[in-house]
C-alpha cells in the first residue's frame, strides 16, 4: 500500500516528512519525572512498559540539493537489540519512503544529523556483503556538530548505549563527515542551531520562506506530549537546559506561526504550537499518514498549500 506522508513548500524548499519505521522505548525514560498516570493517557505502554515512537525524518528539496535530516535506526542492530528497542520496519523504511517519492538513497546529496544517538543516525551506514561498513547514502556528505562528535566518540556512561560507533565511525573513515561549530545557514532559507540539554551538540533545523517557517526539533520536543515545558525525557543530560531551550524555541515558533515537525510522535507529523498560559500546547496538527493525496488535502493556514506529490 502506498503510504502518503505530508509535504509542504516553504520558499525554495519542498519539504517531505519521511517515515523510516518505529521503535519502542521505556515510557518512564521518555517522560522523566512525569507520573505514568499522566503520560500513559496519550502514550499507552506495552507489557514491557514501552511506548511506540516514530523515527520520522525530513527530505528537503531545493537549491539544487536533496537534504535528508536524520536517517532513522537503520538495519544493523543485533536481533537482541532490535527486540529490546522494538524496531519495526514492516510499515516503513528509509528506502521505501524515498521510493514513494520516486527517489533512491543515491539521490540524497546531503545528510544533516541532529545527533548520533542510534535512533537518529543509525541509518547513516550499512553493512556490505563482505561485512564492511559503508555510508548508506552513497553520494551524500554528512554534517554534524563537532561537540556532538566529541561526545559520541568518548561517551559518558549515561549515553554510552545510544552512541554506537558502527553508525558514525565509517563516515569519518570514508571522509564524508563534516563537523560544524555552532549555528550556520548552509543554504539560503535553511538554518541549523544547537540545543544542548538532551545531548551535547544536538543541532536543530529551521526552514523558512514567504509561506512560513518549519522547525525540525529532534529530541528537544520528541512527541506532541513533550510540548509541555516540564515534560523532559529522563534520557536528557541536563533537564533545566532542555526546559530553557524548549521555552525559547516555542516562544519563537509561536510568534512566527511556525510548523514543528515531531520526529518521534507515533501519529502527529506536523503541528503548530500555541501559548497556553505560561506553557504551550498545539493548534493545528497534521497526521503522519493522511491516506489521501496531499494535493487534495492542502495543509491549511499560513504555510499555504501542500506541494503536490510526485508518486
Ligand atoms: Zn537522542
mmCIF file of N, CA and C in Angstrom, residues 69-147:
data_model
loop_
_atom_site.group_PDB
_atom_site.id
_atom_site.type_symbol
_atom_site.label_atom_id
_atom_site.label_comp_id
_atom_site.label_asym_id
_atom_site.label_seq_id
_atom_site.Cartn_x
_atom_site.Cartn_y
_atom_site.Cartn_z
ATOM 1 N N UNK A 69 17.288 15.024 6.699
ATOM 2 C CA UNK A 69 17.547 15.396 8.089
ATOM 3 C C UNK A 69 17.286 14.166 8.960
ATOM 4 N N UNK A 70 18.328 13.609 9.528
ATOM 5 C CA UNK A 70 18.335 12.337 10.266
ATOM 6 C C UNK A 70 17.976 11.168 9.330
ATOM 7 N N UNK A 71 18.276 9.941 9.769
ATOM 8 C CA UNK A 71 18.060 8.799 8.864
ATOM 9 C C UNK A 71 17.593 7.532 9.588
ATOM 10 N N UNK A 72 16.988 7.694 10.779
ATOM 11 C CA UNK A 72 16.384 6.548 11.459
ATOM 12 C C UNK A 72 17.415 5.606 12.060
ATOM 13 N N UNK A 73 16.958 4.413 12.440
ATOM 14 C CA UNK A 73 17.823 3.467 13.157
ATOM 15 C C UNK A 73 18.631 2.572 12.229
ATOM 16 N N UNK A 74 18.225 2.490 10.955
ATOM 17 C CA UNK A 74 18.927 1.591 10.044
ATOM 18 C C UNK A 74 18.653 0.133 10.379
ATOM 19 N N UNK A 75 19.437 -0.766 9.789
ATOM 20 C CA UNK A 75 19.142 -2.206 9.908
ATOM 21 C C UNK A 75 20.335 -3.007 10.415
ATOM 22 N N UNK A 76 21.222 -2.383 11.178
ATOM 23 C CA UNK A 76 22.413 -3.090 11.659
ATOM 24 C C UNK A 76 22.292 -3.620 13.081
ATOM 25 N N UNK A 77 21.209 -3.306 13.789
ATOM 26 C CA UNK A 77 21.101 -3.748 15.182
ATOM 27 C C UNK A 77 21.043 -5.272 15.253
ATOM 28 N N UNK A 78 21.665 -5.839 16.278
ATOM 29 C CA UNK A 78 21.586 -7.287 16.502
ATOM 30 C C UNK A 78 20.127 -7.659 16.780
ATOM 31 N N UNK A 79 19.744 -8.930 16.530
ATOM 32 C CA UNK A 79 18.372 -9.337 16.845
ATOM 33 C C UNK A 79 17.999 -9.033 18.294
ATOM 34 N N UNK A 80 18.957 -9.185 19.219
ATOM 35 C CA UNK A 80 18.671 -8.919 20.632
ATOM 36 C C UNK A 80 18.330 -7.441 20.859
ATOM 37 N N UNK A 81 19.148 -6.539 20.304
ATOM 38 C CA UNK A 81 18.875 -5.112 20.488
ATOM 39 C C UNK A 81 17.623 -4.680 19.722
ATOM 40 N N UNK A 82 17.416 -5.258 18.525
ATOM 41 C CA UNK A 82 16.218 -4.923 17.752
ATOM 42 C C UNK A 82 14.963 -5.313 18.527
ATOM 43 N N UNK A 83 15.061 -6.384 19.322
ATOM 44 C CA UNK A 83 13.931 -6.794 20.161
ATOM 45 C C UNK A 83 13.776 -5.853 21.360
ATOM 46 N N UNK A 84 14.900 -5.543 22.021
ATOM 47 C CA UNK A 84 14.839 -4.648 23.190
ATOM 48 C C UNK A 84 14.216 -3.312 22.803
ATOM 49 N N UNK A 85 14.624 -2.784 21.646
ATOM 50 C CA UNK A 85 14.130 -1.474 21.210
ATOM 51 C C UNK A 85 12.883 -1.577 20.337
ATOM 52 N N UNK A 86 12.380 -2.793 20.127
ATOM 53 C CA UNK A 86 11.130 -2.969 19.374
ATOM 54 C C UNK A 86 11.168 -2.347 17.990
ATOM 55 N N UNK A 87 12.274 -2.509 17.297
ATOM 56 C CA UNK A 87 12.414 -1.872 15.981
ATOM 57 C C UNK A 87 11.390 -2.470 15.002
ATOM 58 N N UNK A 88 10.605 -1.599 14.385
ATOM 59 C CA UNK A 88 9.570 -2.024 13.419
ATOM 60 C C UNK A 88 9.877 -1.417 12.058
ATOM 61 N N UNK A 89 10.108 -2.278 11.092
ATOM 62 C CA UNK A 89 10.309 -1.786 9.722
ATOM 63 C C UNK A 89 9.304 -2.392 8.743
ATOM 64 N N UNK A 90 8.239 -3.026 9.275
ATOM 65 C CA UNK A 90 7.297 -3.659 8.339
ATOM 66 C C UNK A 90 6.414 -2.642 7.628
ATOM 67 N N UNK A 91 6.187 -1.472 8.249
ATOM 68 C CA UNK A 91 5.380 -0.440 7.569
ATOM 69 C C UNK A 91 6.246 0.532 6.778
ATOM 70 N N UNK A 92 7.361 0.934 7.364
ATOM 71 C CA UNK A 92 8.169 1.989 6.750
ATOM 72 C C UNK A 92 9.653 1.666 6.840
ATOM 73 N N UNK A 93 10.369 2.038 5.781
ATOM 74 C CA UNK A 93 11.836 2.054 5.814
ATOM 75 C C UNK A 93 12.281 3.341 5.124
ATOM 76 N N UNK A 94 13.528 3.721 5.339
ATOM 77 C CA UNK A 94 14.050 4.906 4.648
ATOM 78 C C UNK A 94 13.975 4.707 3.138
ATOM 79 N N UNK A 95 14.402 3.529 2.667
ATOM 80 C CA UNK A 95 14.392 3.275 1.225
ATOM 81 C C UNK A 95 12.967 3.306 0.673
ATOM 82 N N UNK A 96 12.015 2.702 1.429
ATOM 83 C CA UNK A 96 10.631 2.663 0.975
ATOM 84 C C UNK A 96 10.018 4.058 0.894
ATOM 85 N N UNK A 97 10.323 4.906 1.882
ATOM 86 C CA UNK A 97 9.743 6.248 1.884
ATOM 87 C C UNK A 97 10.367 7.125 0.808
ATOM 88 N N UNK A 98 11.685 6.986 0.595
ATOM 89 C CA UNK A 98 12.299 7.689 -0.536
ATOM 90 C C UNK A 98 11.682 7.180 -1.838
ATOM 91 N N UNK A 99 11.465 5.869 -1.918
ATOM 92 C CA UNK A 99 10.881 5.273 -3.122
ATOM 93 C C UNK A 99 9.492 5.808 -3.424
ATOM 94 N N UNK A 100 8.712 6.116 -2.375
ATOM 95 C CA UNK A 100 7.365 6.650 -2.597
ATOM 96 C C UNK A 100 7.422 8.046 -3.210
ATOM 97 N N UNK A 101 8.588 8.696 -3.138
ATOM 98 C CA UNK A 101 8.799 9.998 -3.799
ATOM 99 C C UNK A 101 9.508 9.816 -5.139
ATOM 100 N N UNK A 102 9.710 8.571 -5.545
ATOM 101 C CA UNK A 102 10.415 8.308 -6.800
ATOM 102 C C UNK A 102 11.917 8.465 -6.681
ATOM 103 N N UNK A 103 12.430 8.344 -5.465
ATOM 104 C CA UNK A 103 13.857 8.570 -5.223
ATOM 105 C C UNK A 103 14.504 7.339 -4.597
ATOM 106 N N UNK A 104 15.834 7.276 -4.697
ATOM 107 C CA UNK A 104 16.607 6.245 -4.026
ATOM 108 C C UNK A 104 17.671 6.867 -3.144
ATOM 109 N N UNK A 105 18.368 6.030 -2.383
ATOM 110 C CA UNK A 105 19.391 6.554 -1.468
ATOM 111 C C UNK A 105 20.476 7.328 -2.212
ATOM 112 N N UNK A 106 20.707 6.967 -3.491
ATOM 113 C CA UNK A 106 21.767 7.635 -4.262
ATOM 114 C C UNK A 106 21.379 9.057 -4.672
ATOM 115 N N UNK A 107 20.088 9.418 -4.512
ATOM 116 C CA UNK A 107 19.640 10.759 -4.897
ATOM 117 C C UNK A 107 19.850 11.798 -3.791
ATOM 118 N N UNK A 108 20.168 11.339 -2.579
ATOM 119 C CA UNK A 108 20.353 12.272 -1.461
ATOM 120 C C UNK A 108 21.758 12.888 -1.564
ATOM 121 N N UNK A 109 21.826 14.226 -1.567
ATOM 122 C CA UNK A 109 23.124 14.905 -1.713
ATOM 123 C C UNK A 109 23.749 15.263 -0.372
ATOM 124 N N UNK A 110 22.911 15.426 0.646
ATOM 125 C CA UNK A 110 23.405 15.902 1.945
ATOM 126 C C UNK A 110 22.583 15.283 3.065
ATOM 127 N N UNK A 111 23.237 14.977 4.183
ATOM 128 C CA UNK A 111 22.529 14.450 5.359
ATOM 129 C C UNK A 111 22.884 15.322 6.559
ATOM 130 N N UNK A 112 21.884 16.009 7.111
ATOM 131 C CA UNK A 112 22.084 16.764 8.354
ATOM 132 C C UNK A 112 21.731 15.840 9.508
ATOM 133 N N UNK A 113 22.691 15.543 10.361
ATOM 134 C CA UNK A 113 22.437 14.680 11.520
ATOM 135 C C UNK A 113 22.235 15.568 12.741
ATOM 136 N N UNK A 114 21.069 15.432 13.406
ATOM 137 C CA UNK A 114 20.826 16.257 14.596
ATOM 138 C C UNK A 114 21.786 15.851 15.712
ATOM 139 N N UNK A 115 21.983 14.540 15.874
ATOM 140 C CA UNK A 115 22.948 13.991 16.826
ATOM 141 C C UNK A 115 23.100 12.519 16.513
ATOM 142 N N UNK A 116 24.057 11.854 17.149
ATOM 143 C CA UNK A 116 24.430 10.498 16.732
ATOM 144 C C UNK A 116 23.771 9.386 17.546
ATOM 145 N N UNK A 117 22.773 9.682 18.368
ATOM 146 C CA UNK A 117 22.025 8.596 19.021
ATOM 147 C C UNK A 117 21.494 7.649 17.942
ATOM 148 N N UNK A 118 21.455 6.343 18.264
ATOM 149 C CA UNK A 118 21.237 5.345 17.210
ATOM 150 C C UNK A 118 19.906 5.477 16.496
ATOM 151 N N UNK A 119 18.892 6.023 17.182
ATOM 152 C CA UNK A 119 17.572 6.121 16.543
ATOM 153 C C UNK A 119 17.463 7.342 15.636
ATOM 154 N N UNK A 120 18.522 8.152 15.556
ATOM 155 C CA UNK A 120 18.562 9.311 14.660
ATOM 156 C C UNK A 120 19.594 9.139 13.556
ATOM 157 N N UNK A 121 20.660 8.402 13.836
ATOM 158 C CA UNK A 121 21.782 8.326 12.896
ATOM 159 C C UNK A 121 22.182 6.900 12.545
ATOM 160 N N UNK A 122 21.442 5.896 13.062
ATOM 161 C CA UNK A 122 21.790 4.504 12.757
ATOM 162 C C UNK A 122 21.668 4.173 11.281
ATOM 163 N N UNK A 123 20.793 4.930 10.582
ATOM 164 C CA UNK A 123 20.623 4.711 9.150
ATOM 165 C C UNK A 123 21.719 5.329 8.303
ATOM 166 N N UNK A 124 22.739 5.898 8.946
ATOM 167 C CA UNK A 124 23.814 6.553 8.191
ATOM 168 C C UNK A 124 24.736 5.564 7.492
ATOM 169 N N UNK A 125 24.821 4.344 8.049
ATOM 170 C CA UNK A 125 25.751 3.363 7.484
ATOM 171 C C UNK A 125 25.018 2.042 7.246
ATOM 172 N N UNK A 126 25.628 1.204 6.407
ATOM 173 C CA UNK A 126 25.065 -0.132 6.164
ATOM 174 C C UNK A 126 26.216 -1.123 6.122
ATOM 175 N N UNK A 127 25.847 -2.391 6.373
ATOM 176 C CA UNK A 127 26.854 -3.443 6.328
ATOM 177 C C UNK A 127 26.811 -4.103 4.953
ATOM 178 N N UNK A 128 27.939 -4.110 4.275
ATOM 179 C CA UNK A 128 28.006 -4.724 2.953
ATOM 180 C C UNK A 128 28.132 -6.238 3.097
ATOM 181 N N UNK A 129 27.952 -6.964 1.970
ATOM 182 C CA UNK A 129 28.019 -8.429 1.992
ATOM 183 C C UNK A 129 29.338 -8.915 2.581
ATOM 184 N N UNK A 130 30.408 -8.175 2.351
ATOM 185 C CA UNK A 130 31.727 -8.544 2.859
ATOM 186 C C UNK A 130 31.844 -8.360 4.367
ATOM 187 N N UNK A 131 30.843 -7.694 4.973
ATOM 188 C CA UNK A 131 30.916 -7.377 6.396
ATOM 189 C C UNK A 131 31.411 -5.967 6.672
ATOM 190 N N UNK A 132 31.964 -5.312 5.647
ATOM 191 C CA UNK A 132 32.468 -3.946 5.823
ATOM 192 C C UNK A 132 31.308 -2.967 5.970
ATOM 193 N N UNK A 133 31.566 -1.877 6.684
ATOM 194 C CA UNK A 133 30.559 -0.840 6.872
ATOM 195 C C UNK A 133 30.804 0.299 5.884
ATOM 196 N N UNK A 134 29.720 0.817 5.304
ATOM 197 C CA UNK A 134 29.845 1.884 4.301
ATOM 198 C C UNK A 134 28.719 2.887 4.491
ATOM 199 N N UNK A 135 28.929 4.132 4.002
ATOM 200 C CA UNK A 135 27.836 5.111 4.075
ATOM 201 C C UNK A 135 26.598 4.586 3.332
ATOM 202 N N UNK A 136 25.412 4.718 3.971
ATOM 203 C CA UNK A 136 24.186 4.187 3.364
ATOM 204 C C UNK A 136 23.642 5.133 2.298
ATOM 205 N N UNK A 137 23.950 6.424 2.427
ATOM 206 C CA UNK A 137 23.599 7.402 1.401
ATOM 207 C C UNK A 137 24.877 7.618 0.603
ATOM 208 N N UNK A 138 25.069 6.850 -0.485
ATOM 209 C CA UNK A 138 26.411 6.663 -1.034
ATOM 210 C C UNK A 138 27.009 7.908 -1.676
ATOM 211 N N UNK A 139 26.166 8.879 -2.060
ATOM 212 C CA UNK A 139 26.717 10.076 -2.712
ATOM 213 C C UNK A 139 26.631 11.297 -1.820
ATOM 214 N N UNK A 140 26.225 11.128 -0.579
ATOM 215 C CA UNK A 140 25.942 12.284 0.275
ATOM 216 C C UNK A 140 27.149 12.692 1.108
ATOM 217 N N UNK A 141 27.189 13.987 1.434
ATOM 218 C CA UNK A 141 28.051 14.483 2.504
ATOM 219 C C UNK A 141 27.194 14.603 3.751
ATOM 220 N N UNK A 142 27.755 14.232 4.894
ATOM 221 C CA UNK A 142 27.037 14.245 6.164
ATOM 222 C C UNK A 142 27.550 15.410 7.020
ATOM 223 N N UNK A 143 26.669 16.000 7.820
ATOM 224 C CA UNK A 143 27.026 17.160 8.648
ATOM 225 C C UNK A 143 26.558 16.949 10.087
ATOM 226 N N UNK A 144 27.442 17.293 11.016
ATOM 227 C CA UNK A 144 27.178 17.093 12.443
ATOM 228 C C UNK A 144 27.907 18.192 13.202
ATOM 229 N N UNK A 145 27.427 18.519 14.402
ATOM 230 C CA UNK A 145 28.183 19.456 15.241
ATOM 231 C C UNK A 145 29.417 18.756 15.828
ATOM 232 N N UNK A 146 30.539 19.467 15.826
ATOM 233 C CA UNK A 146 31.780 18.889 16.369
ATOM 234 C C UNK A 146 31.605 18.452 17.826
ATOM 235 N N UNK A 147 30.854 19.253 18.587
ATOM 236 C CA UNK A 147 30.652 18.938 20.007
ATOM 237 C C UNK A 147 29.940 17.591 20.163
#
